PDB file of C-alpha atoms in Angstrom:
ATOM      1  CA  UNK A   1      70.767   7.514   0.428  1.00 64.00           C
ATOM      2  CA  UNK A   2      68.712   8.303  -2.137  1.00 51.00           C
ATOM      3  CA  UNK A   3      67.725  11.655  -3.529  1.00 47.00           C
ATOM      4  CA  UNK A   4      63.965  12.782  -2.827  1.00 53.00           C
ATOM      5  CA  UNK A   5      63.837  12.585  -6.744  1.00 57.00           C
ATOM      6  CA  UNK A   6      64.090   9.040  -6.411  1.00 76.00           C
ATOM      7  CA  UNK A   7      61.058   8.608  -4.493  1.00 93.00           C
ATOM      8  CA  UNK A   8      60.818   6.849  -1.107  1.00 98.00           C
ATOM      9  CA  UNK A   9      59.941   3.320   0.202  1.00 99.00           C
ATOM     10  CA  UNK A  10      56.424   3.654   1.789  1.00 99.00           C
ATOM     11  CA  UNK A  11      56.392   2.512   5.170  1.00 99.00           C
ATOM     12  CA  UNK A  12      52.848   2.258   6.389  1.00 98.00           C
ATOM     13  CA  UNK A  13      53.319   0.366   9.660  1.00 98.00           C
ATOM     14  CA  UNK A  14      50.777  -2.094  10.930  1.00 98.00           C
ATOM     15  CA  UNK A  15      47.776  -0.005  12.181  1.00 98.00           C
ATOM     16  CA  UNK A  16      47.123   1.914   8.723  1.00 99.00           C
ATOM     17  CA  UNK A  17      46.597  -1.422   6.453  1.00 98.00           C
ATOM     18  CA  UNK A  18      45.086  -3.223   9.136  1.00 98.00           C
ATOM     19  CA  UNK A  19      42.541  -0.966  11.350  1.00 98.00           C
ATOM     20  CA  UNK A  20      42.426   2.251   9.331  1.00 98.00           C
ATOM     21  CA  UNK A  21      42.965   1.570   5.506  1.00 98.00           C
ATOM     22  CA  UNK A  22      40.657   4.739   4.844  1.00 98.00           C
ATOM     23  CA  UNK A  23      43.794   6.517   5.683  1.00 99.00           C
ATOM     24  CA  UNK A  24      45.925   4.642   3.178  1.00 99.00           C
ATOM     25  CA  UNK A  25      43.196   5.566   0.271  1.00 98.00           C
ATOM     26  CA  UNK A  26      43.768   9.613   1.181  1.00 99.00           C
ATOM     27  CA  UNK A  27      47.948   9.210   1.521  1.00 99.00           C
ATOM     28  CA  UNK A  28      47.869   7.463  -2.000  1.00 98.00           C
ATOM     29  CA  UNK A  29      45.455   9.771  -3.689  1.00 98.00           C
ATOM     30  CA  UNK A  30      47.408  13.204  -2.248  1.00 98.00           C
ATOM     31  CA  UNK A  31      50.883  11.858  -2.818  1.00 98.00           C
ATOM     32  CA  UNK A  32      49.897  10.881  -6.260  1.00 96.00           C
ATOM     33  CA  UNK A  33      49.289  14.198  -7.242  1.00 97.00           C
ATOM     34  CA  UNK A  34      52.567  15.589  -5.639  1.00 96.00           C
ATOM     35  CA  UNK A  35      55.577  15.936  -6.960  1.00 86.00           C
ATOM     36  CA  UNK A  36      56.904  13.039  -4.446  1.00 94.00           C
ATOM     37  CA  UNK A  37      56.996   9.363  -5.588  1.00 95.00           C
ATOM     38  CA  UNK A  38      56.158   6.799  -2.742  1.00 98.00           C
ATOM     39  CA  UNK A  39      57.002   3.478  -3.901  1.00 98.00           C
ATOM     40  CA  UNK A  40      55.812   0.042  -2.420  1.00 98.00           C
ATOM     41  CA  UNK A  41      58.540  -2.419  -2.147  1.00 96.00           C
ATOM     42  CA  UNK A  42      57.902  -6.107  -0.219  1.00 97.00           C
ATOM     43  CA  UNK A  43      59.523  -7.146   3.271  1.00 98.00           C
ATOM     44  CA  UNK A  44      58.836  -4.532   5.458  1.00 98.00           C
ATOM     45  CA  UNK A  45      57.530  -5.993   9.007  1.00 98.00           C
ATOM     46  CA  UNK A  46      56.343  -4.339  12.037  1.00 97.00           C
ATOM     47  CA  UNK A  47      58.406  -1.574  12.971  1.00 98.00           C
ATOM     48  CA  UNK A  48      58.131  -2.417  16.043  1.00 97.00           C
ATOM     49  CA  UNK A  49      56.327  -0.098  18.171  1.00 94.00           C
ATOM     50  CA  UNK A  50      58.400   1.875  20.210  1.00 94.00           C
ATOM     51  CA  UNK A  51      57.215   1.427  23.792  1.00 90.00           C
ATOM     52  CA  UNK A  52      56.716  -2.106  24.742  1.00 88.00           C
ATOM     53  CA  UNK A  53      59.175  -3.930  22.938  1.00 91.00           C
ATOM     54  CA  UNK A  54      62.258  -2.061  23.570  1.00 92.00           C
ATOM     55  CA  UNK A  55      61.334  -2.142  27.064  1.00 90.00           C
ATOM     56  CA  UNK A  56      61.324  -5.887  27.221  1.00 92.00           C
ATOM     57  CA  UNK A  57      64.735  -6.215  25.010  1.00 96.00           C
ATOM     58  CA  UNK A  58      66.533  -3.429  23.348  1.00 97.00           C
ATOM     59  CA  UNK A  59      68.644  -5.371  20.767  1.00 98.00           C
ATOM     60  CA  UNK A  60      65.656  -7.577  19.802  1.00 98.00           C
ATOM     61  CA  UNK A  61      63.898  -4.259  18.865  1.00 98.00           C
ATOM     62  CA  UNK A  62      67.143  -2.584  17.154  1.00 98.00           C
ATOM     63  CA  UNK A  63      67.051  -5.756  15.127  1.00 99.00           C
ATOM     64  CA  UNK A  64      63.819  -5.880  14.398  1.00 98.00           C
ATOM     65  CA  UNK A  65      63.963  -2.192  12.941  1.00 99.00           C
ATOM     66  CA  UNK A  66      67.242  -2.612  11.212  1.00 99.00           C
ATOM     67  CA  UNK A  67      65.953  -5.498   9.234  1.00 99.00           C
ATOM     68  CA  UNK A  68      63.443  -3.049   7.756  1.00 99.00           C
ATOM     69  CA  UNK A  69      66.038  -0.524   7.259  1.00 99.00           C
ATOM     70  CA  UNK A  70      67.993  -3.137   5.180  1.00 99.00           C
ATOM     71  CA  UNK A  71      65.312  -3.745   3.095  1.00 99.00           C
ATOM     72  CA  UNK A  72      64.942  -0.177   1.932  1.00 98.00           C
ATOM     73  CA  UNK A  73      68.611  -0.303   1.726  1.00 98.00           C
ATOM     74  CA  UNK A  74      68.584  -2.779  -0.531  1.00 98.00           C
ATOM     75  CA  UNK A  75      65.873  -1.204  -2.816  1.00 98.00           C
ATOM     76  CA  UNK A  76      67.950   1.958  -2.904  1.00 97.00           C
ATOM     77  CA  UNK A  77      65.632   3.978  -1.374  1.00 98.00           C
ATOM     78  CA  UNK A  78      65.074   5.889   1.581  1.00 98.00           C
ATOM     79  CA  UNK A  79      61.808   5.647   3.907  1.00 99.00           C
ATOM     80  CA  UNK A  80      58.885   7.753   4.404  1.00 99.00           C
ATOM     81  CA  UNK A  81      56.840   7.010   7.251  1.00 99.00           C
ATOM     82  CA  UNK A  82      53.260   7.251   7.865  1.00 99.00           C
ATOM     83  CA  UNK A  83      53.222   6.758  11.782  1.00 98.00           C
ATOM     84  CA  UNK A  84      54.669   8.723  14.393  1.00 97.00           C
ATOM     85  CA  UNK A  85      55.611   5.310  16.342  1.00 97.00           C
ATOM     86  CA  UNK A  86      57.098   3.689  13.077  1.00 98.00           C
ATOM     87  CA  UNK A  87      59.074   6.612  12.431  1.00 97.00           C
ATOM     88  CA  UNK A  88      60.549   6.859  15.698  1.00 97.00           C
ATOM     89  CA  UNK A  89      61.395   3.564  15.971  1.00 98.00           C
ATOM     90  CA  UNK A  90      63.248   3.565  12.496  1.00 98.00           C
ATOM     91  CA  UNK A  91      64.876   6.646  13.266  1.00 97.00           C
ATOM     92  CA  UNK A  92      66.003   5.500  16.563  1.00 96.00           C
ATOM     93  CA  UNK A  93      67.288   2.442  15.580  1.00 98.00           C
ATOM     94  CA  UNK A  94      69.141   4.149  12.728  1.00 98.00           C
ATOM     95  CA  UNK A  95      70.902   6.739  15.290  1.00 96.00           C
ATOM     96  CA  UNK A  96      71.618   4.120  17.843  1.00 97.00           C
ATOM     97  CA  UNK A  97      73.280   2.204  15.220  1.00 98.00           C
ATOM     98  CA  UNK A  98      75.880   4.528  14.651  1.00 97.00           C
ATOM     99  CA  UNK A  99      76.757   5.646  17.772  1.00 96.00           C
ATOM    100  CA  UNK A 100      76.622   2.040  19.722  1.00 97.00           C
ATOM    101  CA  UNK A 101      79.147  -0.276  18.302  1.00 98.00           C
ATOM    102  CA  UNK A 102      78.349  -2.724  21.090  1.00 98.00           C
ATOM    103  CA  UNK A 103      74.693  -2.629  20.081  1.00 98.00           C
ATOM    104  CA  UNK A 104      75.798  -2.659  16.155  1.00 98.00           C
ATOM    105  CA  UNK A 105      77.644  -5.751  16.700  1.00 98.00           C
ATOM    106  CA  UNK A 106      75.199  -7.801  18.213  1.00 98.00           C
ATOM    107  CA  UNK A 107      72.578  -6.457  15.449  1.00 99.00           C
ATOM    108  CA  UNK A 108      75.260  -7.201  13.003  1.00 98.00           C
ATOM    109  CA  UNK A 109      75.336 -10.811  14.056  1.00 98.00           C
ATOM    110  CA  UNK A 110      71.587 -11.060  14.510  1.00 98.00           C
ATOM    111  CA  UNK A 111      71.167 -10.211  10.467  1.00 99.00           C
ATOM    112  CA  UNK A 112      73.844 -12.391   9.742  1.00 98.00           C
ATOM    113  CA  UNK A 113      71.941 -14.985  10.148  1.00 98.00           C
ATOM    114  CA  UNK A 114      68.995 -14.003   7.863  1.00 98.00           C
ATOM    115  CA  UNK A 115      71.994 -13.291   5.042  1.00 98.00           C
ATOM    116  CA  UNK A 116      71.225  -9.295   5.858  1.00 98.00           C
ATOM    117  CA  UNK A 117      73.690  -6.752   6.727  1.00 98.00           C
ATOM    118  CA  UNK A 118      72.741  -2.983   7.407  1.00 98.00           C
ATOM    119  CA  UNK A 119      75.435  -0.326   5.722  1.00 97.00           C
ATOM    120  CA  UNK A 120      73.540   2.480   7.218  1.00 97.00           C
ATOM    121  CA  UNK A 121      73.131   4.153   4.250  1.00 96.00           C
ATOM    122  CA  UNK A 122      69.227   4.764   4.203  1.00 98.00           C
ATOM    123  CA  UNK A 123      67.616   7.851   5.891  1.00 98.00           C
ATOM    124  CA  UNK A 124      64.298   7.815   8.139  1.00 98.00           C
ATOM    125  CA  UNK A 125      61.720  10.744   7.378  1.00 98.00           C
ATOM    126  CA  UNK A 126      58.393  11.152   8.737  1.00 98.00           C
ATOM    127  CA  UNK A 127      55.683  12.032   5.781  1.00 99.00           C
ATOM    128  CA  UNK A 128      55.587  15.327   7.457  1.00 98.00           C
ATOM    129  CA  UNK A 129      58.583  16.247   6.998  1.00 97.00           C
ATOM    130  CA  UNK A 130      58.804  15.434   3.338  1.00 98.00           C
ATOM    131  CA  UNK A 131      56.051  17.495   2.731  1.00 98.00           C
ATOM    132  CA  UNK A 132      57.230  20.457   4.882  1.00 98.00           C
ATOM    133  CA  UNK A 133      60.928  20.051   3.595  1.00 96.00           C
ATOM    134  CA  UNK A 134      60.771  18.717   0.201  1.00 96.00           C
ATOM    135  CA  UNK A 135      58.063  20.160  -1.151  1.00 97.00           C
ATOM    136  CA  UNK A 136      57.339  23.018   1.416  1.00 97.00           C
ATOM    137  CA  UNK A 137      54.206  25.063   2.370  1.00 98.00           C
ATOM    138  CA  UNK A 138      54.486  27.362  -0.783  1.00 97.00           C
ATOM    139  CA  UNK A 139      54.790  24.843  -3.330  1.00 98.00           C
ATOM    140  CA  UNK A 140      51.965  22.871  -1.153  1.00 98.00           C
ATOM    141  CA  UNK A 141      49.574  25.707  -1.719  1.00 98.00           C
ATOM    142  CA  UNK A 142      50.136  25.596  -5.367  1.00 98.00           C
ATOM    143  CA  UNK A 143      48.137  22.273  -5.954  1.00 98.00           C
ATOM    144  CA  UNK A 144      45.457  23.900  -3.002  1.00 98.00           C
ATOM    145  CA  UNK A 145      41.867  24.009  -5.915  1.00 98.00           C
ATOM    146  CA  UNK A 146      39.661  24.467  -3.107  1.00 98.00           C
ATOM    147  CA  UNK A 147      41.134  26.654   0.062  1.00 98.00           C
ATOM    148  CA  UNK A 148      39.759  25.512   3.468  1.00 98.00           C
ATOM    149  CA  UNK A 149      39.285  29.635   4.244  1.00 97.00           C
ATOM    150  CA  UNK A 150      37.558  29.962   7.638  1.00 97.00           C
ATOM    151  CA  UNK A 151      38.407  26.418   9.145  1.00 98.00           C
ATOM    152  CA  UNK A 152      39.820  26.412  12.420  1.00 98.00           C
ATOM    153  CA  UNK A 153      41.990  23.253  12.991  1.00 99.00           C
ATOM    154  CA  UNK A 154      43.412  22.158  16.195  1.00 99.00           C
ATOM    155  CA  UNK A 155      46.808  20.769  15.009  1.00 98.00           C
ATOM    156  CA  UNK A 156      48.002  17.361  17.351  1.00 98.00           C
ATOM    157  CA  UNK A 157      51.339  16.820  16.429  1.00 97.00           C
ATOM    158  CA  UNK A 158      51.787  13.487  18.732  1.00 94.00           C
ATOM    159  CA  UNK A 159      54.689  12.597  21.039  1.00 92.00           C
ATOM    160  CA  UNK A 160      57.039  10.210  18.838  1.00 92.00           C
ATOM    161  CA  UNK A 161      57.735  13.163  16.131  1.00 93.00           C
ATOM    162  CA  UNK A 162      58.924  15.104  18.258  1.00 90.00           C
ATOM    163  CA  UNK A 163      60.745  13.293  21.077  1.00 86.00           C
ATOM    164  CA  UNK A 164      63.235  12.029  21.974  1.00 87.00           C
ATOM    165  CA  UNK A 165      64.271  15.429  19.915  1.00 84.00           C
ATOM    166  CA  UNK A 166      68.214  14.514  20.194  1.00 85.00           C
ATOM    167  CA  UNK A 167      67.516  11.409  18.326  1.00 87.00           C
ATOM    168  CA  UNK A 168      64.760  12.336  16.169  1.00 88.00           C
ATOM    169  CA  UNK A 169      65.774  16.050  15.052  1.00 81.00           C
ATOM    170  CA  UNK A 170      62.624  16.932  13.515  1.00 91.00           C
ATOM    171  CA  UNK A 171      61.179  20.149  15.185  1.00 90.00           C
ATOM    172  CA  UNK A 172      61.531  22.068  18.199  1.00 90.00           C
ATOM    173  CA  UNK A 173      60.113  19.896  20.747  1.00 88.00           C
ATOM    174  CA  UNK A 174      58.539  22.734  22.909  1.00 92.00           C
ATOM    175  CA  UNK A 175      57.370  25.211  20.266  1.00 94.00           C
ATOM    176  CA  UNK A 176      56.745  23.176  16.586  1.00 95.00           C
ATOM    177  CA  UNK A 177      55.623  24.843  13.721  1.00 96.00           C
ATOM    178  CA  UNK A 178      55.910  21.864  11.072  1.00 98.00           C
ATOM    179  CA  UNK A 179      52.078  20.585  11.283  1.00 98.00           C
ATOM    180  CA  UNK A 180      50.857  23.986  11.699  1.00 98.00           C
ATOM    181  CA  UNK A 181      52.907  25.276   8.825  1.00 99.00           C
ATOM    182  CA  UNK A 182      51.114  22.574   6.672  1.00 99.00           C
ATOM    183  CA  UNK A 183      47.874  23.037   8.186  1.00 99.00           C
ATOM    184  CA  UNK A 184      47.830  26.675   7.198  1.00 99.00           C
ATOM    185  CA  UNK A 185      49.182  25.706   3.442  1.00 99.00           C
ATOM    186  CA  UNK A 186      45.499  24.598   3.199  1.00 99.00           C
ATOM    187  CA  UNK A 187      43.835  27.789   3.793  1.00 98.00           C
ATOM    188  CA  UNK A 188      42.690  26.711   6.962  1.00 99.00           C
ATOM    189  CA  UNK A 189      43.577  28.506  10.230  1.00 99.00           C
ATOM    190  CA  UNK A 190      45.569  26.418  12.727  1.00 99.00           C
ATOM    191  CA  UNK A 191      44.242  27.469  16.089  1.00 99.00           C
ATOM    192  CA  UNK A 192      46.106  27.513  19.485  1.00 97.00           C
ATOM    193  CA  UNK A 193      44.580  25.985  22.496  1.00 97.00           C
ATOM    194  CA  UNK A 194      45.834  24.979  25.943  1.00 97.00           C
ATOM    195  CA  UNK A 195      47.381  21.318  26.508  1.00 96.00           C
ATOM    196  CA  UNK A 196      48.060  21.348  22.580  1.00 96.00           C
ATOM    197  CA  UNK A 197      51.437  19.037  22.717  1.00 94.00           C
ATOM    198  CA  UNK A 198      49.493  16.557  25.490  1.00 94.00           C
ATOM    199  CA  UNK A 199      49.817  13.247  25.068  1.00 94.00           C
ATOM    200  CA  UNK A 200      47.165  11.238  23.062  1.00 94.00           C
ATOM    201  CA  UNK A 201      47.207   8.586  26.083  1.00 92.00           C
ATOM    202  CA  UNK A 202      47.678   5.432  24.024  1.00 91.00           C
ATOM    203  CA  UNK A 203      50.792   4.555  25.617  1.00 85.00           C
ATOM    204  CA  UNK A 204      48.938   4.336  29.183  1.00 87.00           C
ATOM    205  CA  UNK A 205      45.742   2.788  27.543  1.00 81.00           C
ATOM    206  CA  UNK A 206      46.159  -0.576  28.217  1.00 78.00           C
ATOM    207  CA  UNK A 207      47.699   0.087  32.007  1.00 85.00           C
ATOM    208  CA  UNK A 208      45.122   2.826  32.957  1.00 91.00           C
ATOM    209  CA  UNK A 209      41.973   2.931  31.407  1.00 88.00           C
ATOM    210  CA  UNK A 210      41.077   5.646  33.229  1.00 91.00           C
ATOM    211  CA  UNK A 211      44.187   7.958  32.853  1.00 94.00           C
ATOM    212  CA  UNK A 212      43.596   7.398  28.939  1.00 92.00           C
ATOM    213  CA  UNK A 213      40.213   8.446  28.873  1.00 93.00           C
ATOM    214  CA  UNK A 214      40.837  11.356  31.115  1.00 94.00           C
ATOM    215  CA  UNK A 215      43.743  12.654  28.917  1.00 95.00           C
ATOM    216  CA  UNK A 216      41.721  12.661  25.811  1.00 96.00           C
ATOM    217  CA  UNK A 217      38.540  14.137  27.371  1.00 96.00           C
ATOM    218  CA  UNK A 218      40.922  16.982  28.467  1.00 96.00           C
ATOM    219  CA  UNK A 219      42.589  17.424  24.865  1.00 97.00           C
ATOM    220  CA  UNK A 220      38.926  17.735  23.420  1.00 97.00           C
ATOM    221  CA  UNK A 221      37.688  19.848  25.881  1.00 97.00           C
ATOM    222  CA  UNK A 222      40.750  22.570  25.230  1.00 98.00           C
ATOM    223  CA  UNK A 223      39.895  22.042  21.528  1.00 98.00           C
ATOM    224  CA  UNK A 224      36.250  22.583  21.711  1.00 98.00           C
ATOM    225  CA  UNK A 225      36.820  26.006  23.773  1.00 98.00           C
ATOM    226  CA  UNK A 226      39.203  27.154  20.974  1.00 98.00           C
ATOM    227  CA  UNK A 227      36.007  26.521  18.343  1.00 98.00           C
ATOM    228  CA  UNK A 228      38.128  23.957  16.413  1.00 98.00           C
ATOM    229  CA  UNK A 229      35.947  22.806  13.354  1.00 98.00           C
ATOM    230  CA  UNK A 230      38.496  19.882  13.554  1.00 99.00           C
ATOM    231  CA  UNK A 231      41.547  18.223  14.442  1.00 99.00           C
ATOM    232  CA  UNK A 232      44.476  17.237  12.384  1.00 99.00           C
ATOM    233  CA  UNK A 233      47.074  14.323  13.237  1.00 99.00           C
ATOM    234  CA  UNK A 234      49.856  13.056  11.923  1.00 98.00           C
ATOM    235  CA  UNK A 235      50.021   9.532  13.507  1.00 98.00           C
ATOM    236  CA  UNK A 236      47.479   6.599  12.988  1.00 98.00           C
ATOM    237  CA  UNK A 237      47.698   5.475  16.511  1.00 97.00           C
ATOM    238  CA  UNK A 238      46.776   9.161  17.847  1.00 97.00           C
ATOM    239  CA  UNK A 239      43.885   9.215  15.103  1.00 98.00           C
ATOM    240  CA  UNK A 240      42.361   6.055  16.238  1.00 96.00           C
ATOM    241  CA  UNK A 241      42.607   7.566  20.184  1.00 96.00           C
ATOM    242  CA  UNK A 242      40.452  10.730  19.349  1.00 97.00           C
ATOM    243  CA  UNK A 243      38.337   9.388  16.380  1.00 97.00           C
ATOM    244  CA  UNK A 244      37.301   6.012  17.991  1.00 94.00           C
ATOM    245  CA  UNK A 245      37.449   7.150  21.574  1.00 94.00           C
ATOM    246  CA  UNK A 246      35.230  10.411  21.084  1.00 95.00           C
ATOM    247  CA  UNK A 247      32.530   8.373  20.165  1.00 92.00           C
ATOM    248  CA  UNK A 248      32.831   5.943  23.414  1.00 92.00           C
ATOM    249  CA  UNK A 249      33.281   8.696  25.670  1.00 95.00           C
ATOM    250  CA  UNK A 250      29.976  10.456  24.421  1.00 95.00           C
ATOM    251  CA  UNK A 251      28.099   7.264  24.912  1.00 93.00           C
ATOM    252  CA  UNK A 252      29.489   6.588  28.396  1.00 92.00           C
ATOM    253  CA  UNK A 253      30.165   9.461  30.069  1.00 93.00           C
ATOM    254  CA  UNK A 254      27.305  11.591  28.494  1.00 94.00           C
ATOM    255  CA  UNK A 255      29.338  14.071  26.959  1.00 95.00           C
ATOM    256  CA  UNK A 256      28.888  15.998  23.282  1.00 95.00           C
ATOM    257  CA  UNK A 257      32.032  16.121  21.812  1.00 96.00           C
ATOM    258  CA  UNK A 258      31.830  16.831  18.017  1.00 95.00           C
ATOM    259  CA  UNK A 259      35.149  17.630  16.503  1.00 98.00           C
ATOM    260  CA  UNK A 260      35.887  15.707  13.358  1.00 98.00           C
ATOM    261  CA  UNK A 261      39.461  14.162  13.344  1.00 98.00           C
ATOM    262  CA  UNK A 262      41.410  14.064  10.231  1.00 99.00           C
ATOM    263  CA  UNK A 263      44.534  12.691   9.268  1.00 99.00           C
ATOM    264  CA  UNK A 264      46.624  15.250   7.259  1.00 99.00           C
ATOM    265  CA  UNK A 265      46.329  13.585   4.073  1.00 99.00           C
ATOM    266  CA  UNK A 266      42.562  13.815   4.456  1.00 99.00           C
ATOM    267  CA  UNK A 267      42.689  17.366   5.175  1.00 99.00           C
ATOM    268  CA  UNK A 268      44.962  18.127   2.666  1.00 99.00           C
ATOM    269  CA  UNK A 269      42.930  15.733  -0.106  1.00 99.00           C
ATOM    270  CA  UNK A 270      39.993  18.164   0.825  1.00 99.00           C
ATOM    271  CA  UNK A 271      42.177  21.405   0.222  1.00 99.00           C
ATOM    272  CA  UNK A 272      43.409  19.915  -3.366  1.00 99.00           C
ATOM    273  CA  UNK A 273      39.703  19.298  -4.566  1.00 98.00           C
ATOM    274  CA  UNK A 274      39.319  15.632  -3.535  1.00 98.00           C
ATOM    275  CA  UNK A 275      35.364  14.879  -2.424  1.00 98.00           C
ATOM    276  CA  UNK A 276      34.808  13.315   1.022  1.00 98.00           C
ATOM    277  CA  UNK A 277      33.938  10.130  -1.114  1.00 98.00           C
ATOM    278  CA  UNK A 278      37.408  10.436  -3.007  1.00 98.00           C
ATOM    279  CA  UNK A 279      38.891  10.313   0.803  1.00 98.00           C
ATOM    280  CA  UNK A 280      36.630   8.061   1.927  1.00 98.00           C
ATOM    281  CA  UNK A 281      35.933  10.125   4.940  1.00 98.00           C
ATOM    282  CA  UNK A 282      32.240   7.988   5.847  1.00 97.00           C
ATOM    283  CA  UNK A 283      34.806   5.415   7.213  1.00 98.00           C
ATOM    284  CA  UNK A 284      35.622   8.045   9.893  1.00 98.00           C
ATOM    285  CA  UNK A 285      34.184   7.355  13.072  1.00 96.00           C
ATOM    286  CA  UNK A 286      33.499  10.885  14.251  1.00 95.00           C
ATOM    287  CA  UNK A 287      31.147  12.301  11.818  1.00 94.00           C
ATOM    288  CA  UNK A 288      32.887  14.953   9.085  1.00 97.00           C
ATOM    289  CA  UNK A 289      29.247  16.616   8.283  1.00 96.00           C
ATOM    290  CA  UNK A 290      29.570  19.977  10.510  1.00 95.00           C
ATOM    291  CA  UNK A 291      32.997  20.401   8.601  1.00 97.00           C
ATOM    292  CA  UNK A 292      31.918  19.800   5.202  1.00 96.00           C
ATOM    293  CA  UNK A 293      28.646  21.915   5.829  1.00 95.00           C
ATOM    294  CA  UNK A 294      30.964  24.891   6.955  1.00 94.00           C
ATOM    295  CA  UNK A 295      33.196  24.140   3.486  1.00 93.00           C
ATOM    296  CA  UNK A 296      30.106  24.350   1.706  1.00 89.00           C
ATOM    297  CA  UNK A 297      28.810  27.664   2.845  1.00 82.00           C
ATOM    298  CA  UNK A 298      27.514  27.132   6.344  1.00 63.00           C
ATOM    299  CA  UNK A 299      28.660  28.493   9.492  1.00 53.00           C
TER     300      UNK A 299
END
């Protein structure tokens, strides 16, 4: 609908404003320096999340998502999502409404009761797509004031930016390159590691805590083997899984994992010359001190 020069409607979702406001700080500071305008618009609700709600009632899930799409559409803006789950919900709802006439009719009837009509004109992009497609890795490098040379980063894509790939169409779900390219635009090295595309485990957390912990530990194990200095994520839910659970695993299971977890805008912000205080890195649960020491000349 809108060209990127018109800016995007910022869809932060629920997790960032309510549980991880320090990530919002990095988002606003980084995008404030880039040639991409993100705008606050009133009226967004929970996306809602793409696992439980559609399993209970698909029409309700799509209707709530469509109401959010209407809010952006009425503002004349496309959506930039800062959460993988929000991105999947909004993008999948858009595609389903385009191709399922019966669903579209049911959703239209529900929206009419609150005086809204979805016209299908709004586009939905993940913020990583915007950085990769609208800005591009080459131009991102021009914003880098402090290249993260020598830093080894383990990229974690997360599930809901890649799959279902036939609906989301962001990157190759089996061999994605988007986040690796964005990491390397900072001057850091994106390291390969076994089980790179393993789910963070959040989806099974409420059903099977032991499996959830095992998945997080497995990923941390292989990132440690790859000698990663930190990991970069694109999703606040994935961020919490590794940032908070890493600390819990160390205390509960006697492990000694020490991999700083950075949301991508935190990593990019450091490369752009922002200080740890400006990016509120002290609010991360896993300490970033080892990474900062390396950036300051340590090994």
